[in-house]
PDB file of C-alpha atoms in Angstrom:
ATOM      1  CA  ALA Q  10      70.218  32.558  20.594  1.00 80.00           C
ATOM      2  CA  GLN Q  11      69.644  36.145  21.773  1.00 87.00           C
ATOM      3  CA  SER Q  12      71.151  37.219  25.270  1.00 92.00           C
ATOM      4  CA  VAL Q  13      72.698  40.309  26.544  1.00 95.00           C
ATOM      5  CA  ALA Q  14      75.848  40.536  29.291  1.00 97.00           C
ATOM      6  CA  GLN Q  15      76.330  42.760  32.394  1.00 97.00           C
ATOM      7  CA  PRO Q  16      79.796  42.073  32.976  1.00 96.00           C
ATOM      8  CA  GLU Q  17      79.458  44.084  36.476  1.00 97.00           C
ATOM      9  CA  ASP Q  18      77.457  43.082  39.333  1.00 96.00           C
ATOM     10  CA  GLN Q  19      77.995  46.151  40.666  1.00 97.00           C
ATOM     11  CA  VAL Q  20      79.115  50.075  40.438  1.00 98.00           C
ATOM     12  CA  ASN Q  21      79.886  52.247  42.765  1.00 98.00           C
ATOM     13  CA  VAL Q  22      80.302  55.945  41.532  1.00 98.00           C
ATOM     14  CA  ALA Q  23      80.408  59.010  43.717  1.00 98.00           C
ATOM     15  CA  GLU Q  24      77.621  61.793  43.656  1.00 98.00           C
ATOM     16  CA  GLY Q  25      78.022  64.319  40.888  1.00 97.00           C
ATOM     17  CA  ASN Q  26      80.710  62.313  39.235  1.00 98.00           C
ATOM     18  CA  PRO Q  27      79.602  60.783  35.422  1.00 97.00           C
ATOM     19  CA  LEU Q  28      78.688  57.344  35.515  1.00 97.00           C
ATOM     20  CA  THR Q  29      78.549  53.975  32.973  1.00 98.00           C
ATOM     21  CA  VAL Q  30      76.966  50.543  33.381  1.00 98.00           C
ATOM     22  CA  LYS Q  31      77.726  48.244  30.246  1.00 98.00           C
ATOM     23  CA  CYS Q  32      75.571  45.816  28.748  1.00 98.00           C
ATOM     24  CA  THR Q  33      76.646  43.912  25.090  1.00 97.00           C
ATOM     25  CA  TYR Q  34      74.399  41.938  22.883  1.00 96.00           C
ATOM     26  CA  SER Q  35      74.169  39.009  21.194  1.00 94.00           C
ATOM     27  CA  VAL Q  36      71.437  39.247  18.368  1.00 89.00           C
ATOM     28  CA  SER Q  37      70.573  37.568  15.206  1.00 85.00           C
ATOM     29  CA  GLY Q  38      69.303  40.703  12.772  1.00 85.00           C
ATOM     30  CA  ASN Q  39      68.649  43.704  14.121  1.00 88.00           C
ATOM     31  CA  PRO Q  40      68.648  44.631  17.994  1.00 92.00           C
ATOM     32  CA  TYR Q  41      65.843  45.842  19.874  1.00 94.00           C
ATOM     33  CA  LEU Q  42      67.746  47.120  23.062  1.00 96.00           C
ATOM     34  CA  PHE Q  43      66.294  48.605  26.524  1.00 97.00           C
ATOM     35  CA  TRP Q  44      67.588  49.057  29.533  1.00 98.00           C
ATOM     36  CA  TYR Q  45      65.056  49.016  32.760  1.00 97.00           C
ATOM     37  CA  VAL Q  46      65.257  50.497  36.477  1.00 97.00           C
ATOM     38  CA  GLN Q  47      64.209  48.002  39.668  1.00 95.00           C
ATOM     39  CA  TYR Q  48      64.019  50.359  42.782  1.00 91.00           C
ATOM     40  CA  PRO Q  49      63.699  47.797  45.779  1.00 84.00           C
ATOM     41  CA  ASN Q  50      60.144  46.071  45.961  1.00 76.00           C
ATOM     42  CA  ARG Q  51      59.043  47.435  43.298  1.00 79.00           C
ATOM     43  CA  GLY Q  52      58.551  46.688  39.353  1.00 84.00           C
ATOM     44  CA  LEU Q  53      61.165  47.562  36.978  1.00 92.00           C
ATOM     45  CA  GLN Q  54      60.392  50.818  34.925  1.00 94.00           C
ATOM     46  CA  PHE Q  55      61.036  51.822  31.294  1.00 94.00           C
ATOM     47  CA  LEU Q  56      64.240  54.183  31.142  1.00 96.00           C
ATOM     48  CA  LEU Q  57      64.798  54.467  27.293  1.00 96.00           C
ATOM     49  CA  LYS Q  58      65.131  51.776  24.088  1.00 96.00           C
ATOM     50  CA  TYR Q  59      67.206  52.002  20.539  1.00 96.00           C
ATOM     51  CA  ILE Q  60      65.180  50.335  18.537  1.00 93.00           C
ATOM     52  CA  THR Q  61      66.856  52.929  15.434  1.00 89.00           C
ATOM     53  CA  GLY Q  62      67.982  55.960  14.192  1.00 89.00           C
ATOM     54  CA  ASP Q  63      70.096  58.088  16.446  1.00 91.00           C
ATOM     55  CA  ASN Q  64      72.788  55.802  17.862  1.00 93.00           C
ATOM     56  CA  LEU Q  65      72.534  58.367  21.400  1.00 96.00           C
ATOM     57  CA  VAL Q  66      69.455  57.439  23.062  1.00 96.00           C
ATOM     58  CA  LYS Q  67      68.050  59.750  26.061  1.00 96.00           C
ATOM     59  CA  GLY Q  68      65.710  58.503  28.289  1.00 95.00           C
ATOM     60  CA  SER Q  69      64.038  59.442  31.974  1.00 92.00           C
ATOM     61  CA  TYR Q  70      65.890  60.445  34.566  1.00 93.00           C
ATOM     62  CA  GLY Q  71      68.851  62.054  32.521  1.00 95.00           C
ATOM     63  CA  PHE Q  72      70.027  58.695  31.570  1.00 97.00           C
ATOM     64  CA  GLU Q  73      71.099  58.342  28.383  1.00 97.00           C
ATOM     65  CA  ALA Q  74      72.760  54.983  26.128  1.00 98.00           C
ATOM     66  CA  GLU Q  75      74.834  54.468  23.574  1.00 96.00           C
ATOM     67  CA  PHE Q  76      74.188  51.629  20.429  1.00 96.00           C
ATOM     68  CA  ASN Q  77      77.647  50.288  18.980  1.00 96.00           C
ATOM     69  CA  LYS Q  78      77.272  47.815  16.262  1.00 94.00           C
ATOM     70  CA  SER Q  79      80.775  47.279  16.229  1.00 94.00           C
ATOM     71  CA  GLN Q  80      81.156  46.283  19.396  1.00 95.00           C
ATOM     72  CA  THR Q  81      78.034  44.980  20.136  1.00 96.00           C
ATOM     73  CA  SER Q  82      77.334  47.449  23.423  1.00 97.00           C
ATOM     74  CA  PHE Q  83      74.665  49.500  24.198  1.00 98.00           C
ATOM     75  CA  HIS Q  84      76.019  51.161  27.645  1.00 98.00           C
ATOM     76  CA  LEU Q  85      73.607  52.666  30.008  1.00 98.00           C
ATOM     77  CA  LYS Q  86      75.420  56.504  31.204  1.00 98.00           C
ATOM     78  CA  LYS Q  87      74.621  59.842  33.368  1.00 98.00           C
ATOM     79  CA  PRO Q  88      76.962  62.414  32.947  1.00 97.00           C
ATOM     80  CA  SER Q  89      76.312  63.668  37.300  1.00 97.00           C
ATOM     81  CA  ALA Q  90      74.901  61.143  39.209  1.00 97.00           C
ATOM     82  CA  LEU Q  91      72.730  61.112  41.930  1.00 97.00           C
ATOM     83  CA  VAL Q  92      72.368  58.858  45.192  1.00 96.00           C
ATOM     84  CA  SER Q  93      68.288  58.246  43.997  1.00 95.00           C
ATOM     85  CA  ASP Q  94      69.827  56.779  41.081  1.00 96.00           C
ATOM     86  CA  SER Q  95      71.057  54.008  43.328  1.00 96.00           C
ATOM     87  CA  ALA Q  96      69.430  51.033  42.472  1.00 96.00           C
ATOM     88  CA  LEU Q  97      69.290  47.979  40.134  1.00 97.00           C
ATOM     89  CA  TYR Q  98      69.541  48.287  36.124  1.00 98.00           C
ATOM     90  CA  PHE Q  99      68.687  45.981  33.750  1.00 97.00           C
ATOM     91  CA  CYS Q 100      70.070  45.807  30.262  1.00 97.00           C
ATOM     92  CA  ALA Q 101      67.484  44.121  27.757  1.00 96.00           C
ATOM     93  CA  VAL Q 102      67.073  42.640  24.313  1.00 95.00           C
ATOM     94  CA  ARG Q 103      63.720  42.030  22.551  1.00 92.00           C
ATOM     95  CA  GLY Q 104      62.976  38.622  21.644  1.00 88.00           C
ATOM     96  CA  SER Q 105      61.018  36.734  18.050  1.00 82.00           C
ATOM     97  CA  GLN Q 106      57.633  37.349  20.321  1.00 78.00           C
ATOM     98  CA  GLY Q 107      57.828  40.328  21.414  1.00 83.00           C
ATOM     99  CA  ASN Q 108      58.977  39.284  25.265  1.00 88.00           C
ATOM    100  CA  LEU Q 109      62.464  40.847  26.710  1.00 92.00           C
ATOM    101  CA  ILE Q 110      65.632  38.560  27.552  1.00 94.00           C
ATOM    102  CA  PHE Q 111      66.927  40.293  30.477  1.00 95.00           C
ATOM    103  CA  GLY Q 112      70.998  40.870  32.196  1.00 95.00           C
ATOM    104  CA  LYS Q 113      71.631  39.851  35.621  1.00 95.00           C
ATOM    105  CA  GLY Q 114      71.302  43.183  36.428  1.00 97.00           C
ATOM    106  CA  THR Q 115      74.247  45.536  37.316  1.00 98.00           C
ATOM    107  CA  LYS Q 116      73.785  47.435  41.208  1.00 97.00           C
ATOM    108  CA  LEU Q 117      74.277  50.857  41.050  1.00 97.00           C
ATOM    109  CA  SER Q 118      75.480  52.506  44.534  1.00 97.00           C
ATOM    110  CA  VAL Q 119      76.190  56.837  44.437  1.00 97.00           C
ATOM    111  CA  LYS Q 120      77.199  57.794  47.750  1.00 96.00           C
ATOM    112  CA  PRO Q 121      76.925  61.438  48.243  1.00 95.00           C
TER     113      PRO Q 121
ATOM    114  CA  GLY O  20      43.904  51.360  35.279  1.00 52.00           C
ATOM    115  CA  ALA O  21      46.877  53.482  35.639  1.00 79.00           C
ATOM    116  CA  GLY O  22      48.828  50.880  35.572  1.00 93.00           C
ATOM    117  CA  VAL O  23      50.110  47.424  35.515  1.00 96.00           C
ATOM    118  CA  SER O  24      48.188  45.746  38.307  1.00 96.00           C
ATOM    119  CA  GLN O  25      49.239  42.537  40.185  1.00 97.00           C
ATOM    120  CA  SER O  26      48.065  40.464  43.280  1.00 97.00           C
ATOM    121  CA  PRO O  27      48.256  39.860  45.515  1.00 97.00           C
ATOM    122  CA  ARG O  28      51.981  41.304  46.290  1.00 96.00           C
ATOM    123  CA  TYR O  29      52.908  38.942  48.286  1.00 97.00           C
ATOM    124  CA  LYS O  30      52.554  34.865  49.195  1.00 98.00           C
ATOM    125  CA  VAL O  31      53.931  32.346  51.654  1.00 98.00           C
ATOM    126  CA  ALA O  32      52.626  29.089  50.740  1.00 98.00           C
ATOM    127  CA  LYS O  33      53.346  25.884  52.245  1.00 97.00           C
ATOM    128  CA  ARG O  34      54.942  23.122  49.771  1.00 97.00           C
ATOM    129  CA  GLY O  35      52.458  21.239  47.895  1.00 97.00           C
ATOM    130  CA  GLN O  36      50.032  24.064  48.272  1.00 98.00           C
ATOM    131  CA  ASP O  37      48.307  25.305  44.893  1.00 98.00           C
ATOM    132  CA  VAL O  38      48.627  28.910  44.092  1.00 98.00           C
ATOM    133  CA  ALA O  39      47.292  31.760  41.737  1.00 98.00           C
ATOM    134  CA  LEU O  40      48.440  35.115  40.829  1.00 98.00           C
ATOM    135  CA  ARG O  41      46.701  37.285  39.200  1.00 98.00           C
ATOM    136  CA  CYS O  42      47.158  40.550  36.418  1.00 98.00           C
ATOM    137  CA  ASP O  43      45.496  42.900  35.133  1.00 98.00           C
ATOM    138  CA  PRO O  44      47.561  44.907  32.759  1.00 97.00           C
ATOM    139  CA  ILE O  45      46.459  48.234  31.133  1.00 96.00           C
ATOM    140  CA  SER O  46      43.486  48.359  29.433  1.00 94.00           C
ATOM    141  CA  GLY O  47      43.205  47.606  26.160  1.00 90.00           C
ATOM    142  CA  HIS O  48      47.399  46.208  26.067  1.00 94.00           C
ATOM    143  CA  VAL O  49      47.331  43.401  23.346  1.00 94.00           C
ATOM    144  CA  SER O  50      50.011  41.793  25.190  1.00 95.00           C
ATOM    145  CA  LEU O  51      51.393  40.171  28.088  1.00 97.00           C
ATOM    146  CA  PHE O  52      54.032  38.321  29.230  1.00 96.00           C
ATOM    147  CA  TRP O  53      55.373  36.646  32.447  1.00 98.00           C
ATOM    148  CA  TYR O  54      57.951  36.968  34.496  1.00 97.00           C
ATOM    149  CA  GLN O  55      59.916  34.782  37.069  1.00 97.00           C
ATOM    150  CA  GLN O  56      62.754  36.613  38.583  1.00 95.00           C
ATOM    151  CA  ALA O  57      65.050  34.519  41.566  1.00 94.00           C
ATOM    152  CA  LEU O  58      66.723  36.486  44.040  1.00 90.00           C
ATOM    153  CA  GLY O  59      69.758  38.734  42.969  1.00 87.00           C
ATOM    154  CA  GLN O  60      68.875  37.661  38.622  1.00 91.00           C
ATOM    155  CA  GLY O  61      67.565  39.163  36.247  1.00 93.00           C
ATOM    156  CA  PRO O  62      63.851  37.968  35.344  1.00 95.00           C
ATOM    157  CA  GLU O  63      63.266  35.170  33.110  1.00 96.00           C
ATOM    158  CA  PHE O  64      60.136  35.253  30.591  1.00 95.00           C
ATOM    159  CA  LEU O  65      58.069  32.041  31.162  1.00 97.00           C
ATOM    160  CA  THR O  66      54.368  32.999  29.310  1.00 97.00           C
ATOM    161  CA  TYR O  67      53.337  35.065  26.090  1.00 95.00           C
ATOM    162  CA  PHE O  68      49.388  36.279  25.552  1.00 96.00           C
ATOM    163  CA  GLN O  69      48.428  38.425  22.189  1.00 95.00           C
ATOM    164  CA  ASN O  70      44.550  38.723  23.618  1.00 95.00           C
ATOM    165  CA  GLU O  71      43.650  35.602  25.114  1.00 96.00           C
ATOM    166  CA  ALA O  72      45.682  33.221  23.050  1.00 96.00           C
ATOM    167  CA  GLN O  73      48.790  31.969  24.688  1.00 96.00           C
ATOM    168  CA  LEU O  74      51.366  32.344  21.545  1.00 94.00           C
ATOM    169  CA  ASP O  75      54.610  31.316  23.980  1.00 93.00           C
ATOM    170  CA  LYS O  76      54.754  28.844  26.934  1.00 94.00           C
ATOM    171  CA  SER O  77      58.024  27.812  26.421  1.00 93.00           C
ATOM    172  CA  GLY O  78      59.103  29.108  29.502  1.00 94.00           C
ATOM    173  CA  LEU O  79      57.330  27.865  31.757  1.00 97.00           C
ATOM    174  CA  PRO O  80      59.400  25.754  34.289  1.00 95.00           C
ATOM    175  CA  SER O  81      57.365  22.198  34.129  1.00 95.00           C
ATOM    176  CA  ASP O  82      53.650  20.996  33.677  1.00 96.00           C
ATOM    177  CA  ARG O  83      52.875  22.304  37.419  1.00 98.00           C
ATOM    178  CA  PHE O  84      52.847  26.011  35.318  1.00 98.00           C
ATOM    179  CA  PHE O  85      50.220  27.098  33.997  1.00 97.00           C
ATOM    180  CA  ALA O  86      48.512  30.515  32.427  1.00 98.00           C
ATOM    181  CA  GLU O  87      45.600  31.704  31.245  1.00 97.00           C
ATOM    182  CA  ARG O  88      43.900  35.010  30.353  1.00 97.00           C
ATOM    183  CA  PRO O  89      40.256  33.629  29.301  1.00 96.00           C
ATOM    184  CA  GLU O  90      38.662  36.935  28.348  1.00 94.00           C
ATOM    185  CA  GLY O  91      42.282  39.161  26.851  1.00 93.00           C
ATOM    186  CA  SER O  92      42.365  40.997  29.579  1.00 95.00           C
ATOM    187  CA  VAL O  93      42.895  39.801  32.954  1.00 97.00           C
ATOM    188  CA  SER O  94      45.410  36.760  33.980  1.00 98.00           C
ATOM    189  CA  THR O  95      46.397  34.043  36.127  1.00 98.00           C
ATOM    190  CA  LEU O  96      49.427  31.868  36.888  1.00 98.00           C
ATOM    191  CA  LYS O  97      48.488  29.000  38.458  1.00 98.00           C
ATOM    192  CA  ILE O  98      51.498  26.757  40.409  1.00 98.00           C
ATOM    193  CA  GLN O  99      50.297  23.488  41.475  1.00 98.00           C
ATOM    194  CA  ARG O 100      51.817  21.146  44.325  1.00 98.00           C
ATOM    195  CA  THR O 101      54.306  24.258  44.609  1.00 98.00           C
ATOM    196  CA  GLN O 102      57.908  23.929  45.517  1.00 97.00           C
ATOM    197  CA  GLN O 103      60.476  25.413  47.591  1.00 96.00           C
ATOM    198  CA  GLU O 104      62.408  26.618  43.892  1.00 96.00           C
ATOM    199  CA  ASP O 105      59.137  28.108  42.804  1.00 97.00           C
ATOM    200  CA  SER O 106      59.899  30.766  44.997  1.00 97.00           C
ATOM    201  CA  ALA O 107      61.021  33.883  43.562  1.00 97.00           C
ATOM    202  CA  VAL O 108      59.138  36.831  42.293  1.00 96.00           C
ATOM    203  CA  TYR O 109      56.428  36.524  39.444  1.00 97.00           C
ATOM    204  CA  LEU O 110      56.577  39.779  37.162  1.00 97.00           C
ATOM    205  CA  CYS O 111      53.984  40.265  34.813  1.00 97.00           C
ATOM    206  CA  ALA O 112      54.309  43.314  31.710  1.00 96.00           C
ATOM    207  CA  SER O 113      51.481  44.646  29.326  1.00 96.00           C
ATOM    208  CA  ILE O 114      52.522  46.547  25.612  1.00 93.00           C
ATOM    209  CA  ARG O 115      50.305  48.131  23.613  1.00 91.00           C
ATOM    210  CA  GLN O 116      50.033  46.655  20.214  1.00 88.00           C
ATOM    211  CA  GLY O 117      52.382  48.354  17.269  1.00 86.00           C
ATOM    212  CA  ASN O 118      54.813  50.019  21.064  1.00 86.00           C
ATOM    213  CA  THR O 119      57.999  47.431  22.239  1.00 86.00           C
ATOM    214  CA  GLU O 120      57.913  49.860  25.789  1.00 91.00           C
ATOM    215  CA  ALA O 121      56.937  46.972  28.280  1.00 93.00           C
ATOM    216  CA  PHE O 122      55.290  48.327  31.471  1.00 94.00           C
ATOM    217  CA  PHE O 123      55.364  46.249  34.781  1.00 95.00           C
ATOM    218  CA  GLY O 124      53.316  45.228  37.659  1.00 96.00           C
ATOM    219  CA  GLN O 125      55.264  45.479  40.663  1.00 94.00           C
ATOM    220  CA  GLY O 126      54.961  41.695  41.434  1.00 95.00           C
ATOM    221  CA  THR O 127      53.986  38.286  44.112  1.00 97.00           C
ATOM    222  CA  ARG O 128      56.445  37.172  45.872  1.00 96.00           C
ATOM    223  CA  LEU O 129      56.701  34.647  45.937  1.00 98.00           C
ATOM    224  CA  THR O 130      57.749  32.117  48.954  1.00 98.00           C
ATOM    225  CA  VAL O 131      56.829  28.488  49.538  1.00 98.00           C
ATOM    226  CA  VAL O 132      58.220  26.905  53.279  1.00 97.00           C
TER     227      VAL O 132
END
């Protein structure tokens, strides 16, 4: 069965520092991987995706993610965090019907 | 419309009451998904439509849950005889044909009291 794991419930970062939100996946075949962000009382917003090609994927709001097949990971990164990046981040893998299978989420807190 | 629209945004139901949640996907999006997000958890897949056909309903937690999309656009998720464990945010998402990126609505927060 396909699944993703987000090992950290919360990540705390100081503004201006680099951030990493971790995600590992388990799939049969080639994975389609996604990152979404959720602000309070808002729906999920697409950040970026990996389908094929370059292992480093660039997305919205300065975020990027690195696909690592040998480590089955797809960590989300940003070189310099902003206070406004504070939100809930979800990693997801595409299921057989095109549905998304989500991790439990990681709360990112960026302090000034 | 510009995005996926869900209504109502908030719903409080007494236990045993029936509820209907509406989703207006982005115009022309063929695929439509419903998810349930419990507090502090990631969204869990409920059901999937391609146009008007419900291709997968394996995620529906019980036969009290029913979804339809009769004309291949607007979808309704109905929950009969609501229970407290049904309290959650219900999210709808749509995908354009040939694409992989899902666009989500703001969700309906259902509270069963």
